[in-house]
XYZ file of C-alpha atoms in Angstrom:
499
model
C -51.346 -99.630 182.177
C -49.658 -101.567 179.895
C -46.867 -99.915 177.345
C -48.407 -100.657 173.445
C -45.610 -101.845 171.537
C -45.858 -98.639 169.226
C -42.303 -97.756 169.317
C -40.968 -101.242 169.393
C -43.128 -101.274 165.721
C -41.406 -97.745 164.446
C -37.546 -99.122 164.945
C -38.946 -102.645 163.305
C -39.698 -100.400 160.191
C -36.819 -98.535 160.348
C -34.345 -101.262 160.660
C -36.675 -102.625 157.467
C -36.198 -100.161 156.017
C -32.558 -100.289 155.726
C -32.304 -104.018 154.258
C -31.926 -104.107 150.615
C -35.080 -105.481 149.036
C -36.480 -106.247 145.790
C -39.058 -103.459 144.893
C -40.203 -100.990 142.483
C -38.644 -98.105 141.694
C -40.278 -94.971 140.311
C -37.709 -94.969 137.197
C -39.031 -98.449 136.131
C -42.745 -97.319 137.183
C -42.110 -94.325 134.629
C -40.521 -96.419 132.045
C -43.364 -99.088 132.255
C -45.580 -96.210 131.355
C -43.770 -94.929 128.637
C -43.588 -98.236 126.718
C -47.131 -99.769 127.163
C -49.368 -96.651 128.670
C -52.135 -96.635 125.693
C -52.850 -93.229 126.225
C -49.568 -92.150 125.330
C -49.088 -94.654 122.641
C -52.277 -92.995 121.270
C -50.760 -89.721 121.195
C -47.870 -91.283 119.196
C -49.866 -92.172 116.827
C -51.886 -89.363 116.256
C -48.425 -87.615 115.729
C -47.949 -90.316 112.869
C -50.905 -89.000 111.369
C -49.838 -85.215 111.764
C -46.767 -86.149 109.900
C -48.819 -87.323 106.622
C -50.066 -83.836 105.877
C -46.854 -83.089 104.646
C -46.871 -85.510 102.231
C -50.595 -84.845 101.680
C -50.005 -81.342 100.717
C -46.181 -81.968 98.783
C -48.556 -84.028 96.806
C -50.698 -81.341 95.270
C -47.307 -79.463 93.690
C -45.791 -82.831 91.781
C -46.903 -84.512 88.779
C -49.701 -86.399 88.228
C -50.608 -89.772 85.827
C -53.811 -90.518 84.569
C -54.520 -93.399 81.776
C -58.065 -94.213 80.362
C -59.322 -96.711 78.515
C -62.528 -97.779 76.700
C -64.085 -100.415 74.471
C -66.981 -99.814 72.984
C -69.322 -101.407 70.798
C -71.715 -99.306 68.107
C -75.264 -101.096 68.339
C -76.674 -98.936 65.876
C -74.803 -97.069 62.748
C -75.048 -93.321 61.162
C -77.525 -93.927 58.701
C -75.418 -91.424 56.149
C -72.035 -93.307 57.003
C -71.454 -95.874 55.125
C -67.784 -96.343 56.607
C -68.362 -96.220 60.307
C -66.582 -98.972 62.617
C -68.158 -101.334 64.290
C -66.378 -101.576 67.801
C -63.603 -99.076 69.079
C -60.398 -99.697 71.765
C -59.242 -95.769 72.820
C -56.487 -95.132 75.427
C -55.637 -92.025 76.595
C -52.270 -91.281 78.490
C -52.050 -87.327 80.457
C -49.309 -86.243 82.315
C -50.137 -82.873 84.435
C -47.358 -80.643 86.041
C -48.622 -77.894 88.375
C -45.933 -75.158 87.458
C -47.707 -72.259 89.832
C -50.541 -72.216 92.097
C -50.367 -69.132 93.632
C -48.074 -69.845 96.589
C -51.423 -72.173 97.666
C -49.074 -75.554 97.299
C -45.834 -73.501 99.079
C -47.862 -72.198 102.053
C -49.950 -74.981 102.555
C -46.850 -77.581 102.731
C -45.284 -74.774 105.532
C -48.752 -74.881 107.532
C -48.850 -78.535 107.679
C -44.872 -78.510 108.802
C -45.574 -75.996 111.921
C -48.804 -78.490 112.209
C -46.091 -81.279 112.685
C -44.550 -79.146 115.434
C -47.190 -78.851 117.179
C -47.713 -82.511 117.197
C -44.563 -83.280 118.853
C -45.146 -80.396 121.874
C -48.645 -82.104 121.942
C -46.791 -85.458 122.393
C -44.445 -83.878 124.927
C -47.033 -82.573 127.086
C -48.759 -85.562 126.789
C -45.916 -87.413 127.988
C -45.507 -85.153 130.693
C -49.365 -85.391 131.631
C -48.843 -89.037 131.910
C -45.627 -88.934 133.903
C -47.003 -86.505 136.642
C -50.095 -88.582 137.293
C -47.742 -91.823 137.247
C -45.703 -90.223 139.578
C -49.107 -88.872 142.231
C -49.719 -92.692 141.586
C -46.981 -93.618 143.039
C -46.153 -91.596 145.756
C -50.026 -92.361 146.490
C -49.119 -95.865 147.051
C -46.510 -95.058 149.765
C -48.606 -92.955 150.882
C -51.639 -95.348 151.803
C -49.312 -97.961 152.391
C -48.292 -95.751 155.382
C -51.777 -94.653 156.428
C -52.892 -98.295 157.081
C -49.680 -98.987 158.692
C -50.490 -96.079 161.136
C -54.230 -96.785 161.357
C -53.483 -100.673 162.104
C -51.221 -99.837 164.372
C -53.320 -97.559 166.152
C -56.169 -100.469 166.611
C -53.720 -102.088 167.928
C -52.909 -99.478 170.609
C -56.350 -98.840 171.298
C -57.505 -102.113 171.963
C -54.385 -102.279 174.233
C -55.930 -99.786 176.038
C -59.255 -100.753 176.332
C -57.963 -104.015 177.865
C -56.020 -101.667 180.405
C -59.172 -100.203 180.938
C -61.230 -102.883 181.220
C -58.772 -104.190 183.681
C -58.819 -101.218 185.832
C -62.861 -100.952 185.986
C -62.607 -104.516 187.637
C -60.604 -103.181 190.158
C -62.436 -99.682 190.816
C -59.651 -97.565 189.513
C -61.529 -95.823 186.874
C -65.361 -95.477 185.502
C -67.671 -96.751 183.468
C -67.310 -93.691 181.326
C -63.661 -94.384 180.926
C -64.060 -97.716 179.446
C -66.886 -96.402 177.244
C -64.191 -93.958 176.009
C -62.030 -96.471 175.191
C -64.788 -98.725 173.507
C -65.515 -95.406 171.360
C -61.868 -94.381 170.268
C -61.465 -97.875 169.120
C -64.496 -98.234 167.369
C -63.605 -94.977 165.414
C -60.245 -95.962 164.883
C -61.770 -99.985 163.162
C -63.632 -97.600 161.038
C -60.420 -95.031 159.829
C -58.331 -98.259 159.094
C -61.269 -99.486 156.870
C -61.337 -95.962 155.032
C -57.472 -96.374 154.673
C -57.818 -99.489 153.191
C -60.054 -98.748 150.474
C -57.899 -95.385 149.837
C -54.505 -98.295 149.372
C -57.286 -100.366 147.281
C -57.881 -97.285 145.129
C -54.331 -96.142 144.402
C -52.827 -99.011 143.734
C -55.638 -99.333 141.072
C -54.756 -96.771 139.702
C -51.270 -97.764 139.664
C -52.351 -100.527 137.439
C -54.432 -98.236 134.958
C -51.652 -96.009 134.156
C -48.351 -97.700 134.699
C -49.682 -101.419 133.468
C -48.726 -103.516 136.438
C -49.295 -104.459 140.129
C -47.200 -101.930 142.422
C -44.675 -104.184 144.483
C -42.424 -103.048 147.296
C -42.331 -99.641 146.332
C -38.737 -97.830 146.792
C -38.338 -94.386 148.064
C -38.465 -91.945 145.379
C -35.199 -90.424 143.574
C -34.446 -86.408 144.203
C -36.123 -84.412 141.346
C -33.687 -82.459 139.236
C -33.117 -79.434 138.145
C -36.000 -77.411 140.825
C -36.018 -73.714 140.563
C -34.639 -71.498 143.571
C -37.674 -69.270 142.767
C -40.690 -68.482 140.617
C -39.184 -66.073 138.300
C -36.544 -68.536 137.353
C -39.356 -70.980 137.128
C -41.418 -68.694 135.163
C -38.530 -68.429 132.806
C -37.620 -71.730 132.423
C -41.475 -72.941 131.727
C -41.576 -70.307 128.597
C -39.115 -71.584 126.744
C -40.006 -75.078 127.509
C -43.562 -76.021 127.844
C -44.700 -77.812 125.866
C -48.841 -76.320 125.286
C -47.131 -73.164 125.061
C -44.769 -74.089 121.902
C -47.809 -76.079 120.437
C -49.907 -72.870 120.911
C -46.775 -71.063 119.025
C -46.832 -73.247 116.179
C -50.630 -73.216 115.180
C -50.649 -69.718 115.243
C -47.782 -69.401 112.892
C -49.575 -72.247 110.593
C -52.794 -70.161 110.926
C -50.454 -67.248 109.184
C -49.733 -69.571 106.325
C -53.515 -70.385 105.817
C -53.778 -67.115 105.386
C -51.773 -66.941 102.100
C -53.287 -70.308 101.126
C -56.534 -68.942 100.983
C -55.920 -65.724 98.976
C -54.188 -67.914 96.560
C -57.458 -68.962 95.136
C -57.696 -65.653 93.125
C -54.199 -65.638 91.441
C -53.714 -67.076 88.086
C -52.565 -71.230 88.199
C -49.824 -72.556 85.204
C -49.916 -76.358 84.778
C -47.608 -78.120 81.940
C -49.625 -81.248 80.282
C -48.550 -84.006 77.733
C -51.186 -86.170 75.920
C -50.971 -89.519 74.028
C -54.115 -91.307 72.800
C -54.783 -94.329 70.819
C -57.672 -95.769 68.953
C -57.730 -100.137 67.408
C -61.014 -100.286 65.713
C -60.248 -103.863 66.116
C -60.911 -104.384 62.077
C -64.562 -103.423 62.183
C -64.154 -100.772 59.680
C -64.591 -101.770 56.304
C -62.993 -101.205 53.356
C -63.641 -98.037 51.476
C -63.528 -97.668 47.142
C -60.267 -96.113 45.871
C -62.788 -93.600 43.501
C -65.239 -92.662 45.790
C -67.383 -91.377 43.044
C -66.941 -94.735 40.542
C -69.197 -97.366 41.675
C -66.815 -99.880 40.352
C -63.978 -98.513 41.993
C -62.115 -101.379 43.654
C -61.695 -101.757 47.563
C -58.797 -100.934 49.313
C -58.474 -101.738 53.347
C -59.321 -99.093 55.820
C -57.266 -97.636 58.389
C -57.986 -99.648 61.669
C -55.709 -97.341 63.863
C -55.306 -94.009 64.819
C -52.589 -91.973 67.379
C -52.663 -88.423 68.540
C -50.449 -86.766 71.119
C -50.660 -83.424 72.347
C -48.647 -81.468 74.762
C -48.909 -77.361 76.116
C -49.535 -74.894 78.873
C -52.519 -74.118 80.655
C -53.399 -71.086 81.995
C -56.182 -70.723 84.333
C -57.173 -66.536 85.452
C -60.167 -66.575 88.098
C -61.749 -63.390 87.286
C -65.039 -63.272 89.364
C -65.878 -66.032 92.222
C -68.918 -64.639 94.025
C -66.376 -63.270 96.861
C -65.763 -66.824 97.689
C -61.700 -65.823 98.031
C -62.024 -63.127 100.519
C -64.319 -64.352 102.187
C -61.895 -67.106 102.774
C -59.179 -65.059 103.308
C -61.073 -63.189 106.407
C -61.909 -66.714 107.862
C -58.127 -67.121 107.723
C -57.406 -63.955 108.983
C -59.798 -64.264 112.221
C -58.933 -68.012 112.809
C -55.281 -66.443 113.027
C -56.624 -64.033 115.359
C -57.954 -66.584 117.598
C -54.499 -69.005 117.340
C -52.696 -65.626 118.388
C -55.019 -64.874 121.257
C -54.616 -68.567 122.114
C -51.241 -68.077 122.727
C -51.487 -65.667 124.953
C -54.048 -67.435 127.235
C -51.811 -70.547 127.270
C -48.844 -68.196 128.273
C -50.967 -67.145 131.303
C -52.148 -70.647 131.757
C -48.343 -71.946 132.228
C -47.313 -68.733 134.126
C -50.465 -69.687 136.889
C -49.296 -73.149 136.676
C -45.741 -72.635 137.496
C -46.768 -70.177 140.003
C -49.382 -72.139 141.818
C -46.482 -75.215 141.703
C -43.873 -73.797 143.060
C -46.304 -72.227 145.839
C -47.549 -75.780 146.453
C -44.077 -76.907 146.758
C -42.460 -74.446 149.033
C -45.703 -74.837 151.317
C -44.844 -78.407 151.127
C -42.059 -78.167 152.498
C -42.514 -76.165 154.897
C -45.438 -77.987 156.670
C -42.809 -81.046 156.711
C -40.978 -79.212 159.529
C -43.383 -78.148 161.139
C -45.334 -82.232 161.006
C -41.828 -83.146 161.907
C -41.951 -80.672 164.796
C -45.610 -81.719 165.667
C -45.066 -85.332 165.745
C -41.822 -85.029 167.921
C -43.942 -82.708 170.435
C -46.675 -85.294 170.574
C -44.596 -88.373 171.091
C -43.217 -86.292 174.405
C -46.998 -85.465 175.056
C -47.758 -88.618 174.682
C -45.336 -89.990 177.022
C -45.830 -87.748 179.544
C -49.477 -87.987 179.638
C -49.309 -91.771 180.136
C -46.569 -91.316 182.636
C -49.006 -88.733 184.568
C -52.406 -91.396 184.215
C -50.006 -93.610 185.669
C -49.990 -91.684 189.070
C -53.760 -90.479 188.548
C -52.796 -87.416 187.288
C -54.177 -87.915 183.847
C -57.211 -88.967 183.114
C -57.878 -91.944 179.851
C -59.555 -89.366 177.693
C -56.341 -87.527 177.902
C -54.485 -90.419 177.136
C -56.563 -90.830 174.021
C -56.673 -87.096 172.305
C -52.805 -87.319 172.699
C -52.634 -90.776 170.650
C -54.795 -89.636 168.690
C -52.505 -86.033 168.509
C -49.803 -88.408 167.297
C -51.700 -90.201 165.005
C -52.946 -86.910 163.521
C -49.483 -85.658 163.616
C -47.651 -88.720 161.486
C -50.473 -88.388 158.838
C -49.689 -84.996 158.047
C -46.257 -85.610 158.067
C -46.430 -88.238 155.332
C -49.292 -86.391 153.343
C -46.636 -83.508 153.577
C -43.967 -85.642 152.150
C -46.653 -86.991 149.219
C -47.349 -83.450 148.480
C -44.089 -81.508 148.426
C -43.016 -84.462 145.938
C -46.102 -84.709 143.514
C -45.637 -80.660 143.558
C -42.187 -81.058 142.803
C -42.994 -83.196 139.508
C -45.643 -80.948 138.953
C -43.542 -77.883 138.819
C -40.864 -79.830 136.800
C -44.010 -80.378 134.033
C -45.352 -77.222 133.880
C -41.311 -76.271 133.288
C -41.159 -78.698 130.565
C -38.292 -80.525 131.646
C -40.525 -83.488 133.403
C -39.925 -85.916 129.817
C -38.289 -89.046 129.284
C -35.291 -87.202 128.075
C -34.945 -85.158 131.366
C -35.509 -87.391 133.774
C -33.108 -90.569 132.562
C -35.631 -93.411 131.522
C -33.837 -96.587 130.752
C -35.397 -100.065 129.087
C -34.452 -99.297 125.358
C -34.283 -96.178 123.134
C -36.387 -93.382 123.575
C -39.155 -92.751 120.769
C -38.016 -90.641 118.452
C -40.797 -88.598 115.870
C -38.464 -87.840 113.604
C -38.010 -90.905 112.795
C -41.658 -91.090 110.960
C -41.683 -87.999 109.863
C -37.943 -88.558 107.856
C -39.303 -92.067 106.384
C -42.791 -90.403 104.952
C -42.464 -86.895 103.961
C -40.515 -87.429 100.752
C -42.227 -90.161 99.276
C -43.949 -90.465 96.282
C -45.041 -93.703 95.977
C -48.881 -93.948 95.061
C -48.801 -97.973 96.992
C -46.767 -97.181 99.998
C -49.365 -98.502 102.227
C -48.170 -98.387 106.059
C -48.489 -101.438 108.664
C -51.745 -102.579 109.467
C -53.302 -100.873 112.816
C -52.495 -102.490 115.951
C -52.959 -101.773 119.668
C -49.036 -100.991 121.598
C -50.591 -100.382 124.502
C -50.746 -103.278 127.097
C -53.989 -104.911 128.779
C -54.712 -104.845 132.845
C -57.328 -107.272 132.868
C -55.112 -110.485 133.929
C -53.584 -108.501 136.711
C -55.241 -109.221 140.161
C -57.497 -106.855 142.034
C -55.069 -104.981 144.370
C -55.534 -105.510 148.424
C -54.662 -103.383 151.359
C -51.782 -105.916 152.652
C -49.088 -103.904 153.660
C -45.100 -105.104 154.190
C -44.264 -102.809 156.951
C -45.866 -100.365 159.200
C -45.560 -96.978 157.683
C -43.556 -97.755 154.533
C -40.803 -96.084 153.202
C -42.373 -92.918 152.421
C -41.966 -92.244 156.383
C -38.046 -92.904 155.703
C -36.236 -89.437 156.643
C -33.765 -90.830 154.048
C -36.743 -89.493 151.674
C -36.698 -85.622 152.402
């Protein structure tokens, strides 16, 4: 039987694999993300929004202007004034200045501050979200890029052998039943190269939905840093760092302040105010006698203007409310209860995560030696078996569970390499340390919320109005569908170079 030119096709790829290329890299895959993912741009600007509610509650402890003004017109007079003006212009000028409130205006500015906090973790673990599933993305790429290379190639070996076959039935040296063998392994084989095809369709689809581009020739991955020796340092690591856990942390301790907001309601309130107001009676009053009591008194001109200004303290006691203010107050007090309890199932939530990880990731591992192990055994099998078939010691269908052994075999092995790396990242995230900051993203500066929260939090200005709303995110409908070509056989995911 004829030798299939299957090894002939594994140093091809190797040797490809060696030559410099242009391709993708999974830095610039993550970077792509991190400027034009929507999602994450999203989460960006929800954080904008967090940051207002400083400035939303600084707002209720400063000053405040009011001005009014009226004209009004008198259609009909007092019948027993004989003096009364026609038309009136009033304008009234208040100045308020909250002097205590109860600690409501101090607490309520610290709640919205450990609100901001928990913004940014959100952000982070957003971030990281985004990274880890850019990252499965990729490495699901390479891996279905290598899948079809290893189901086309075993077509091709297949129908190799069904020819062989064929050609041997002509001659008598094997059945019917052989060839119908052959005929079936190739047939099933058609039909797993389909199913890998579709599975290469898929992720590089979803390549496109979260990185915002067509995968090209994808590079091997970098090493991921920083990997624990073991769980407990892990462990460790991911509660000082995660990000749901810190945002967990900093709602509960906002949830103490509303505490203290909402008994404030029942404590006494001090305001300062200053008045000014104005009247113009724009010269509808008339003139009034100089002897009010001499008819023949002569006329003198009326007064068409009038100022007041006023200014005090106000002192407001709430003495009875209905039990509106502890009722409150308990609300607070449970909600707290809640954002405490919260913590602690988000504590055990990382803990299983890092656990479950770094399980993932040593198991990972490990089944790479032993795939490595398996497919070296069945390449010897496989040799041997044809070398025994040869001589009629062998029959086909033993020739075909052993290529199909090896085929088995390599797909582990490179659904071991997918795995132990996606666990890797995984681990990294649930560590907190799988951010643009940790893992070196280049293409400009790194967004910074501090940056918002600085330029907003202090101001005062009534007609700051922000930039109008407008999508960062990019679109994916110009990009082509993806295909299932491939540029080599297995891809570089099969690369020891990899491990």
């Amino acid at each position: 039987m004829k030798r299939p030119a299957y090894f002939a096709l594994v140093a091809t790829c190797a040797l490809a694999l060696t030559t410099p290329a242009q391709a993708d890299t999974l830095r610039e895959a993550l970077a792509e993300a991190y400027r034009t993912n929507p999602n994450l741009q999203a989460a960006r600007a929800q954080l904008r929004a967090t940051d207002e509610n400083v400035a939303i509650e600084k707002a209720d402890g400063r000053p405040n202007v009011t001005a009014q003004g009226a004209l009004t017109e008198f259609l009909k007079q007092n019948s027993t004034s004989f003096f009364a003006p026609e038309r009136a212009l009033t304008a009234n000028v208040d100045l308020g200045v909250p002097l205590y409130s109860g600690g409501a205006v101090k607490n309520s500015i610290r709640a919205a501050k450990e609100r901001v906090e928990a913004g940014r973790a959100d952000l982070r673990g957003t971030e990281s979200a985004i990274f880890s599933q850019v990252v499965a993305a990729y490495m699901d790429v390479l891996r279905g890029e290598a899948l079809v290379g290893l189901s086309a190639n075993q077509v091709e070996v297949l129908t190799v052998n069904l020819q062989a076959t064929s050609d041997r039935f002509e001659i008598g040296d094997v059945t019917r039943t052989d060839v119908a063998q052959s005929q079936s392994r190739l047939a099933l084989a058609q039909g797993d190269l389909r199913s890998a095809q579709a599975g290469l369709i898929q992720a590089r689809e979803t390549y496109i939905q979260l990185v915002g581009s067509a995968p090209g020739q994808l590079e091997p991955p970098p090493p991921l840093p920083n990997l624990p020796d073991n769980t407990r340092m892990a462990v460790d690591v991911a509660l000082d760092n995660n990000p749901d856990l810190i945002a967990a942390r900093e709602r509960a301790a906002a949830a103490g302040y509303d505490i203290d907001v909402a008994g404030a309601s029942r404590l006494p309130r001090v305001s300062a105010f200053v008045g000014y107001d104005y009247q113009n009676f724009l010269g509808s009053v008339p003139d009034s006698p100089l002897d009010p009591d001499d008819p023949n008194s002569p006329l003198i001109g009326s007064p068409q203007t009038a100022t007041a200004s006023s200014a005090g303290l106000s002192l407001s006691i709430p003495l009875f409310q209905g039990g509106r203010p502890a009722a409150l107050q308990r609300q607070a007090q449970a909600r707290a209860s809640a954002a405490l309890d919260q913590v602690i199932a988000a504590e055990r939530d990382v803990i299983a995560q890092v656990r479950a990880a770094f399980a993932s990731y040593s198991a990972a591992l490990a089944i790479i030696d032993s795939s490595r192990e398996a497919v070296a055994a069945a390449e010897l099998s496989l040799e041997g078996v044809r070398a025994e078939n040869s001589i009629g010691n062998r029959t086909v269908l033993d020739v075909l569970n052993a290529e199909q052994e090896l085929l088995l075999s390599r797909v582990d092995l490179v659904t071991a390499r997918r795995n132990a790396y996606v666990a890797g990242f995984t681990l990294l995230a649930a560590m907190g340390l799988a951010e643009a900051r940790d893992l070196g993203i280049e293409g400009g500066a790194l967004y910074d919320p501090l940056v918002n929260y600085d330029r907003v939090s202090g101001r005062w200005n009534d007609w700051d109005r922000g930039s109008d709303p407008e999508a960062l995110g990019t679109r994916t409908i110009d990009i082509p569908a993806a295909d299932a070509e491939i540029r080599d056989v297995y891809g570089p995911v099969l690369d020891p170079e990899t491990d």
